[in-house]
Amino acid sequence: MKNRYLTTSLLLLATTTAITHAGSPTPSPEIATAKEAPWLIPLLDVRARYEFADVDGLDPAHALTIRERVGLKTKAWYGLSALVEGEFTQAIIDDYYGGAPGVDPDDIRNSFINDPENAELNQAYLQYTGFDTTVKVGRQRIIYDNAAFVGNVGWRQNEQTYDAISLQNTSIKGLTLNLAYIDQVNRVFGEDATGIFENAPGDIYLFNASYTGIKGVTLGGYIYDMSFDDGVTKGWDNQTYGVSAKGALAGVTLYGELAYQDEAGPANDKEGLYAHFNATKTLFDTHALMVGIEHLDAGVQTPLATVHAFNGYADATDARRINGTHGGLTDTYVSYMMPIFCGIKWTNVGHIFGDNSISDNFGLGFDSVLSKKFDDHFTAIGKLGYFDSNDKLYKSTTRVSVELDYTF
């Protein structure tokens, strides 16, 4: 496979670095407090959400869903530990389409809300930590950088996880190396979905690096080599090479990312660039103003991304961003965050969407989010996403959601 030998060499280099620079293994915090820590630690994450969706050409939809993640993790024993976690979603109000064939609810006349009823194994892995290195083997969550290319789609009730081997090494001060081989992508539609909506097997090699050794600056780089087995998902094959940088200048936080993708597009016959730049300024000590632009050349695809985090919370561009059928997508946006009262944060974002230029020829978007963190366990979020378009590739969409999260 193209670039597989390069990725394998990087894996060997990172492993060698871990051994030659590490010295003696550093006991994990669990080992250091082994006498106090229980052998089994319970895990509980519960989310209750009401969501309304109105997609142009479909019936309005209403969903009241409750999702529980329940699991156990062990304390570390000579660096070894394990975790197992199940994920369960129930639809109390099911007047919506779950987003994929085979799922429940399945009325395709309704607007889609991709939270079908589901019961599945979410994570199950063995972990070893030592010599400044953590290795995980099994079903696991993987998120790199801002999840523009690799994420867990955490907004949806059933998150995206990976059957994978992953390694993280921090032997060199300020440098974090991440490597992963993924055998299967477990998608958000759950075990009742059919075909690629349930999972996407393949041979996926990921390399991601971050360096913070320069004061006030974070540098990043990545190589993602994705090859999928299924005939339908072969169009997701791509090789992506990117760099990023974040730092501050004159009181403004600057972020920039640039990537090149080979074998882009549904026919894997394109090459394209990805770019994302923004600037954030803190105002009045507690307010934040951000101005940014994100661009995908025609064909650039992000099949493993947390697409909800980009191009507005109406999720109107998600499917075409995943498979690269957007024809070029440019999102110019302005965001303003401010505290209002009782610890509630209010964020508003305006978007103009163009193809290969700064324009509104694809449409306009607006997002508004209210969030309140009550304590270490409870968080409430209210969210509006609006997208208006006359372009034949997209449908005008409105989404409103209210949720309460509990984590133990």
PDB file of N, CA, C and O in Angstrom, residues 1-12 179 207 223 225 241:
ATOM      1  N   MET A   1       0.852  -1.188   0.000  1.00  0.00           N
ATOM      2  CA  MET A   1       0.000   0.000   0.000  1.00  0.00           C
ATOM      3  C   MET A   1       0.887   1.237   0.000  1.00  0.00           C
ATOM      4  O   MET A   1       1.904   1.280   0.665  1.00  0.00           O
ATOM      5  N   LYS A   2       0.431   2.262  -0.731  1.00  0.00           N
ATOM      6  CA  LYS A   2       1.192   3.494  -0.810  1.00  0.00           C
ATOM      7  C   LYS A   2       1.371   4.082   0.571  1.00  0.00           C
ATOM      8  O   LYS A   2       0.460   4.184   1.353  1.00  0.00           O
ATOM      9  N   ASN A   3       2.593   4.458   0.915  1.00  0.00           N
ATOM     10  CA  ASN A   3       2.960   5.088   2.197  1.00  0.00           C
ATOM     11  C   ASN A   3       2.964   4.139   3.385  1.00  0.00           C
ATOM     12  O   ASN A   3       3.241   4.544   4.494  1.00  0.00           O
ATOM     13  N   ARG A   4       2.612   2.842   3.194  1.00  0.00           N
ATOM     14  CA  ARG A   4       2.586   1.940   4.335  1.00  0.00           C
ATOM     15  C   ARG A   4       3.990   1.757   4.889  1.00  0.00           C
ATOM     16  O   ARG A   4       4.182   1.675   6.097  1.00  0.00           O
ATOM     17  N   TYR A   5       4.996   1.674   3.979  1.00  0.00           N
ATOM     18  CA  TYR A   5       6.355   1.490   4.462  1.00  0.00           C
ATOM     19  C   TYR A   5       6.830   2.709   5.239  1.00  0.00           C
ATOM     20  O   TYR A   5       7.534   2.605   6.235  1.00  0.00           O
ATOM     21  N   LEU A   6       6.411   3.913   4.796  1.00  0.00           N
ATOM     22  CA  LEU A   6       6.773   5.130   5.534  1.00  0.00           C
ATOM     23  C   LEU A   6       6.153   5.104   6.917  1.00  0.00           C
ATOM     24  O   LEU A   6       6.802   5.406   7.920  1.00  0.00           O
ATOM     25  N   THR A   7       4.861   4.731   7.005  1.00  0.00           N
ATOM     26  CA  THR A   7       4.186   4.701   8.299  1.00  0.00           C
ATOM     27  C   THR A   7       4.798   3.666   9.213  1.00  0.00           C
ATOM     28  O   THR A   7       4.983   3.888  10.409  1.00  0.00           O
ATOM     29  N   THR A   8       5.149   2.501   8.650  1.00  0.00           N
ATOM     30  CA  THR A   8       5.778   1.460   9.456  1.00  0.00           C
ATOM     31  C   THR A   8       7.122   1.924   9.989  1.00  0.00           C
ATOM     32  O   THR A   8       7.481   1.678  11.145  1.00  0.00           O
ATOM     33  N   SER A   9       7.874   2.652   9.179  1.00  0.00           N
ATOM     34  CA  SER A   9       9.166   3.176   9.630  1.00  0.00           C
ATOM     35  C   SER A   9       8.976   4.153  10.777  1.00  0.00           C
ATOM     36  O   SER A   9       9.752   4.175  11.738  1.00  0.00           O
ATOM     37  N   LEU A  10       7.944   4.989  10.671  1.00  0.00           N
ATOM     38  CA  LEU A  10       7.670   5.928  11.758  1.00  0.00           C
ATOM     39  C   LEU A  10       7.311   5.196  13.039  1.00  0.00           C
ATOM     40  O   LEU A  10       7.689   5.609  14.134  1.00  0.00           O
ATOM     41  N   LEU A  11       6.566   4.089  12.925  1.00  0.00           N
ATOM     42  CA  LEU A  11       6.231   3.288  14.096  1.00  0.00           C
ATOM     43  C   LEU A  11       7.480   2.734  14.747  1.00  0.00           C
ATOM     44  O   LEU A  11       7.648   2.791  15.963  1.00  0.00           O
ATOM     45  N   LEU A  12       8.398   2.214  13.928  1.00  0.00           N
ATOM     46  CA  LEU A  12       9.639   1.676  14.481  1.00  0.00           C
ATOM     47  C   LEU A  12      10.468   2.777  15.120  1.00  0.00           C
ATOM     48  O   LEU A  12      11.073   2.595  16.181  1.00  0.00           O
ATOM     49  N   LEU A 179       0.607   6.951  17.371  1.00  0.00           N
ATOM     50  CA  LEU A 179       0.535   6.030  16.241  1.00  0.00           C
ATOM     51  C   LEU A 179      -0.644   5.098  16.461  1.00  0.00           C
ATOM     52  O   LEU A 179      -0.935   4.703  17.603  1.00  0.00           O
ATOM     53  N   PHE A 207      -0.560   8.564  12.017  1.00  0.00           N
ATOM     54  CA  PHE A 207       0.587   9.126  12.736  1.00  0.00           C
ATOM     55  C   PHE A 207       0.280  10.581  13.038  1.00  0.00           C
ATOM     56  O   PHE A 207      -0.100  11.355  12.147  1.00  0.00           O
ATOM     57  N   ILE A 223       0.184  12.282   9.440  1.00  0.00           N
ATOM     58  CA  ILE A 223       0.069  11.497   8.213  1.00  0.00           C
ATOM     59  C   ILE A 223      -1.027  10.469   8.462  1.00  0.00           C
ATOM     60  O   ILE A 223      -0.928   9.663   9.391  1.00  0.00           O
ATOM     61  N   ASP A 225      -3.153   7.478   6.542  1.00  0.00           N
ATOM     62  CA  ASP A 225      -3.251   6.609   5.367  1.00  0.00           C
ATOM     63  C   ASP A 225      -4.461   5.703   5.570  1.00  0.00           C
ATOM     64  O   ASP A 225      -4.426   4.782   6.394  1.00  0.00           O
ATOM     65  N   TYR A 241      -1.638  14.501   4.494  1.00  0.00           N
ATOM     66  CA  TYR A 241      -0.405  14.955   5.140  1.00  0.00           C
ATOM     67  C   TYR A 241      -0.639  16.394   5.594  1.00  0.00           C
ATOM     68  O   TYR A 241      -0.956  17.263   4.777  1.00  0.00           O
TER      69      TYR A 241
END
